[in-house]
Coordinates of N, CA and C in Angstrom, one line a residue:
M805 N 59.0 -213.8 -33.5 CA 59.8 -213.8 -34.8 C 61.1 -213.5 -33.9
T806 N 62.5 -214.3 -34.6 CA 63.6 -214.3 -33.9 C 64.6 -213.8 -34.6
F807 N 65.2 -213.3 -33.8 CA 66.6 -212.5 -34.6 C 68.1 -213.6 -34.9
V808 N 68.6 -213.2 -36.1 CA 69.6 -214.7 -36.4 C 70.7 -213.5 -36.4
M809 N 72.1 -213.6 -35.6 CA 73.0 -212.9 -35.8 C 74.0 -213.1 -37.3
P810 N 74.0 -212.4 -37.9 CA 75.0 -212.9 -38.9 C 76.3 -213.0 -38.9
N811 N 76.9 -213.9 -39.9 CA 78.0 -214.5 -39.9 C 79.2 -213.5 -39.7
T812 N 80.5 -214.0 -39.9 CA 81.7 -212.6 -40.1 C 81.7 -212.3 -41.4
T813 N 81.5 -212.9 -42.2 CA 81.4 -212.4 -43.6 C 80.6 -211.2 -44.2
Q814 N 79.2 -211.8 -43.4 CA 77.9 -210.8 -43.8 C 78.4 -209.5 -43.0
M815 N 79.1 -209.8 -41.5 CA 79.4 -208.1 -40.6 C 80.2 -207.5 -41.4
R816 N 81.3 -207.7 -42.0 CA 82.2 -207.8 -42.8 C 82.0 -206.9 -43.9
A817 N 81.0 -207.7 -44.5 CA 80.0 -207.1 -45.9 C 79.4 -205.5 -45.5
L818 N 79.0 -205.7 -44.5 CA 77.7 -204.5 -44.0 C 78.6 -203.3 -43.5
A819 N 80.0 -203.6 -42.6 CA 80.8 -202.7 -42.1 C 81.6 -201.8 -43.3
Y820 N 82.0 -202.6 -44.6 CA 82.7 -202.2 -45.3 C 81.9 -201.6 -46.3
A821 N 80.4 -202.0 -46.7 CA 79.8 -201.9 -47.8 C 79.7 -200.0 -48.3
Q822 N 79.6 -199.7 -46.7 CA 79.1 -198.0 -46.7 C 80.5 -197.0 -47.4
K823 N 81.7 -197.8 -47.0 CA 83.0 -196.8 -47.2 C 82.9 -196.3 -48.6
P824 N 82.7 -196.9 -49.6 CA 83.1 -196.1 -51.3 C 81.9 -195.4 -51.5
F825 N 80.6 -195.7 -50.8 CA 79.6 -194.6 -50.9 C 79.9 -193.3 -49.9
A826 N 80.2 -192.9 -48.8 CA 81.0 -191.8 -48.0 C 81.7 -191.8 -48.4
A827 N 82.9 -192.3 -48.9 CA 84.1 -191.3 -50.1 C 83.8 -190.8 -50.9
L828 N 82.8 -191.3 -51.6 CA 82.0 -190.4 -52.9 C 81.1 -189.4 -52.3
S829 N 80.5 -189.5 -51.2 CA 80.0 -188.5 -50.9 C 81.1 -187.0 -50.6
F830 N 81.6 -187.5 -49.5 CA 82.8 -186.7 -49.3 C 83.4 -185.9 -50.2
F831 N 84.2 -186.5 -51.3 CA 84.9 -186.0 -52.7 C 84.1 -185.4 -53.5
S832 N 82.5 -185.7 -53.6 CA 81.8 -184.7 -54.3 C 80.8 -183.5 -53.9
S833 N 81.2 -183.8 -52.3 CA 80.7 -182.7 -51.8 C 82.1 -181.4 -51.4
L834 N 82.9 -182.0 -51.6 CA 84.1 -181.1 -51.9 C 84.3 -180.3 -52.7
F835 N 84.0 -181.3 -54.1 CA 83.9 -180.7 -55.1 C 83.1 -179.4 -55.2
V836 N 81.9 -180.0 -54.9 CA 81.1 -178.4 -55.0 C 81.2 -177.4 -53.7
V837 N 81.8 -177.5 -53.0 CA 82.3 -176.3 -52.2 C 83.2 -175.5 -52.9
H838 N 84.5 -176.5 -53.4 CA 85.4 -175.8 -54.1 C 84.6 -174.9 -55.0
Y839 N 83.5 -175.7 -55.9 CA 83.7 -175.0 -57.0 C 82.7 -173.5 -56.6
L840 N 81.9 -173.4 -55.2 CA 81.3 -172.2 -54.7 C 82.2 -171.1 -54.5
L841 N 83.1 -171.9 -53.5 CA 84.5 -171.0 -53.1 C 85.2 -170.3 -54.0
V842 N 85.8 -171.4 -54.8 CA 86.8 -171.0 -55.8 C 86.6 -170.1 -56.8
R843 N 86.0 -171.0 -57.8 CA 86.1 -171.1 -59.0 C 85.0 -170.0 -59.5
R844 N 83.6 -170.2 -58.6 CA 82.7 -169.2 -58.9 C 82.4 -168.6 -57.9
P845 N 82.9 -167.5 -57.4 CA 82.6 -166.7 -55.9 C 81.7 -166.1 -55.9
E846 N 81.2 -165.5 -57.3 CA 80.0 -164.5 -57.7 C 78.7 -165.3 -57.5
R847 N 78.9 -166.7 -57.1 CA 77.4 -167.2 -57.2 C 76.7 -167.2 -55.7
R848 N 77.7 -167.1 -55.0 CA 77.4 -166.9 -53.3 C 76.7 -165.6 -53.2
K849 N 76.7 -164.8 -54.0 CA 76.0 -163.3 -53.6 C 74.2 -164.1 -53.4
R850 N 73.8 -165.0 -54.1 CA 72.2 -165.2 -54.1 C 72.4 -166.6 -52.5
I851 N 71.5 -166.2 -51.9 CA 70.7 -167.0 -50.9 C 70.9 -168.3 -51.3
Y852 N 70.3 -168.6 -52.1 CA 70.0 -170.0 -52.7 C 71.4 -170.8 -52.2
H853 N 72.1 -170.3 -53.2 CA 73.8 -170.8 -53.4 C 74.5 -170.9 -52.0
R854 N 74.3 -169.7 -51.2 CA 74.7 -170.1 -49.7 C 74.6 -171.3 -49.2
I855 N 73.0 -171.2 -49.1 CA 72.6 -172.6 -48.5 C 72.7 -173.9 -48.7
I856 N 73.2 -173.8 -50.1 CA 73.4 -175.0 -50.4 C 75.1 -175.2 -50.2
L857 N 75.9 -174.5 -50.2 CA 77.2 -174.7 -49.9 C 77.5 -174.9 -48.0
S858 N 76.2 -174.5 -47.5 CA 76.2 -174.9 -46.3 C 75.7 -176.1 -46.1
I859 N 75.1 -176.4 -47.0 CA 74.6 -178.2 -46.9 C 75.7 -178.8 -47.3
F860 N 76.5 -178.8 -48.1 CA 77.9 -179.5 -48.6 C 79.0 -179.4 -47.7
I861 N 78.7 -178.2 -46.6 CA 79.7 -178.0 -45.6 C 79.7 -178.6 -44.5
C862 N 78.2 -179.1 -44.2 CA 78.3 -180.3 -43.8 C 78.1 -181.6 -43.9
I863 N 77.7 -181.7 -45.1 CA 78.2 -183.6 -45.7 C 79.5 -183.8 -45.5
M864 N 80.7 -182.7 -45.3 CA 81.7 -183.3 -45.6 C 82.2 -184.0 -44.3
P865 N 81.9 -183.4 -43.2 CA 82.4 -184.6 -42.0 C 81.2 -185.4 -41.8
L866 N 80.0 -184.9 -42.0 CA 79.2 -186.4 -42.0 C 79.5 -187.3 -42.7
S867 N 80.1 -187.7 -43.8 CA 80.4 -188.5 -45.0 C 81.8 -189.2 -44.2
F868 N 82.6 -188.4 -43.6 CA 84.0 -188.5 -43.2 C 84.0 -189.5 -42.1
C869 N 82.7 -188.7 -41.0 CA 82.6 -190.1 -39.7 C 81.7 -191.0 -40.3
L870 N 80.8 -191.3 -41.5 CA 80.3 -192.4 -42.0 C 81.7 -193.2 -42.4
F871 N 82.3 -192.6 -43.2 CA 83.4 -193.8 -43.9 C 84.4 -194.0 -42.7
L872 N 84.3 -193.5 -41.3 CA 85.0 -194.5 -40.3 C 84.8 -195.2 -40.3
G873 N 82.9 -195.3 -40.2 CA 82.4 -196.5 -39.3 C 82.8 -197.1 -38.1
T874 N 82.8 -198.6 -38.1 CA 83.4 -199.3 -36.9 C 84.6 -198.9 -36.5
W875 N 85.4 -198.2 -36.9 CA 86.6 -198.0 -36.7 C 87.0 -197.2 -35.6
A876 N 86.0 -196.1 -35.7 CA 85.9 -195.5 -34.4 C 85.6 -196.1 -33.2
M877 N 84.9 -197.4 -33.0 CA 84.5 -197.9 -32.0 C 85.7 -198.7 -31.1
P878 N 85.6 -198.7 -30.1 CA 86.5 -199.3 -29.1 C 86.7 -200.3 -29.5
A879 N 88.3 -201.0 -29.7 CA 88.1 -202.3 -29.8 C 87.4 -203.7 -28.9
G880 N 87.1 -204.6 -29.5 CA 86.1 -205.7 -28.7 C 84.7 -205.0 -27.7
S881 N 83.9 -203.9 -28.4 CA 83.3 -203.2 -27.8 C 81.7 -203.6 -27.9
A882 N 82.0 -204.3 -29.2 CA 80.9 -205.0 -29.9 C 81.1 -206.1 -30.6
P883 N 80.4 -207.3 -30.6 CA 80.6 -208.5 -31.7 C 80.4 -208.2 -32.9
W884 N 79.5 -207.3 -33.2 CA 79.5 -206.9 -34.6 C 80.4 -205.9 -35.2
A885 N 80.9 -205.2 -34.3 CA 81.7 -203.7 -34.5 C 83.0 -204.5 -35.7
V886 N 83.2 -204.8 -36.9 CA 84.3 -205.2 -37.1 C 85.2 -204.2 -37.8
G887 N 86.5 -204.5 -37.0 CA 87.3 -203.2 -37.7 C 87.6 -202.4 -36.6
A888 N 86.8 -202.7 -35.5 CA 86.6 -201.8 -34.3 C 88.0 -201.5 -34.0
S889 N 88.8 -199.9 -34.1 CA 90.0 -200.3 -33.4 C 90.4 -198.5 -32.6
G890 N 88.8 -198.0 -32.2 CA 89.1 -196.9 -31.6 C 89.1 -197.0 -30.4
T891 N 88.8 -195.8 -29.9 CA 88.4 -195.0 -28.3 C 87.1 -195.1 -27.8
S892 N 86.7 -194.6 -26.7 CA 85.6 -194.2 -26.6 C 85.3 -192.9 -26.6
V893 N 86.6 -192.0 -26.7 CA 86.6 -190.7 -27.0 C 86.3 -190.7 -28.9
T894 N 87.1 -191.3 -29.2 CA 86.9 -191.3 -30.8 C 85.3 -191.9 -31.2
C895 N 85.1 -192.8 -30.4 CA 83.4 -193.3 -30.9 C 82.4 -192.2 -30.0
S896 N 82.5 -191.7 -29.0 CA 81.6 -190.2 -29.0 C 82.1 -188.9 -29.6
I897 N 83.3 -189.0 -30.1 CA 83.2 -187.9 -31.0 C 82.2 -188.2 -32.4
Q898 N 82.6 -189.2 -33.0 CA 82.2 -190.0 -34.1 C 80.0 -189.4 -34.1
G899 N 79.8 -190.1 -32.8 CA 78.5 -190.0 -32.6 C 77.9 -188.7 -32.3
F900 N 78.5 -188.1 -31.8 CA 78.0 -186.3 -31.6 C 77.9 -185.5 -33.0
L901 N 79.1 -186.1 -33.9 CA 79.2 -185.2 -35.2 C 78.3 -185.6 -36.0
I902 N 78.1 -187.3 -36.2 CA 77.0 -187.9 -37.0 C 75.4 -187.2 -36.5
M903 N 75.1 -186.8 -35.1 CA 74.2 -186.6 -34.8 C 73.8 -185.0 -35.3
V904 N 74.9 -183.9 -35.0 CA 74.8 -182.7 -35.1 C 74.7 -182.3 -36.7
F905 N 75.2 -183.0 -37.3 CA 75.1 -182.9 -38.7 C 73.9 -183.4 -39.4
Y906 N 73.5 -184.7 -38.7 CA 72.0 -184.9 -39.0 C 70.9 -184.3 -39.1
L907 N 71.2 -183.8 -37.9 CA 69.9 -182.8 -37.3 C 70.0 -181.4 -38.1
A908 N 71.3 -181.1 -38.7 CA 71.3 -179.8 -39.3 C 70.4 -180.0 -40.5
F909 N 70.5 -181.3 -41.5 CA 70.1 -180.9 -42.7 C 68.4 -180.7 -42.8
P910 N 67.6 -181.2 -41.9 CA 66.0 -180.7 -42.1 C 66.1 -179.3 -41.8
F911 N 66.8 -178.4 -40.9 CA 66.9 -177.0 -41.4 C 66.9 -176.4 -42.5
Y912 N 67.8 -177.0 -43.1 CA 68.6 -176.7 -44.2 C 67.6 -176.5 -45.4
Y913 N 66.9 -178.2 -45.5 CA 66.1 -178.3 -47.0 C 64.8 -177.8 -46.1
A914 N 64.6 -177.0 -45.3 CA 63.4 -176.6 -44.7 C 64.0 -175.1 -45.6
S915 N 64.8 -174.3 -45.4 CA 65.0 -172.8 -45.5 C 65.2 -173.0 -47.0
I916 N 65.6 -174.0 -47.6 CA 65.6 -174.0 -49.2 C 64.1 -174.1 -50.0
S917 N 63.4 -174.5 -48.9 CA 61.7 -174.5 -49.2 C 61.2 -173.5 -49.1
V918 N 61.9 -172.6 -48.2 CA 61.1 -171.2 -47.7 C 61.9 -170.3 -49.3
V919 N 63.5 -170.6 -49.3 CA 63.4 -169.6 -50.3 C 63.3 -170.0 -51.8
A920 N 63.1 -171.2 -51.9 CA 62.9 -171.4 -53.8 C 61.6 -170.9 -53.7

């Protein structure tokens, strides 16, 4: 099986297709965090709502990093990195944050399974 490199239009579509969904995820998790912290603080008394709050606090930086996508990569680092304009430091920070928050999700979901 041979690998065919996508053309420029396809690479641009793949790079920018995730941005609306990442923004939607960020703003919806921001709403849930605001709801649980400001509008309904009495709900934080239950451990279930505290776990949900922690999950959505983790989703916010993860969604922001996914929204940045290839923008955080150094320019010219890869031919498929459409819109890359960052540095190696921004790329490393983005990769670190994505890995940390992706690895946090199984623990939060496991704790919901134990609590519920």
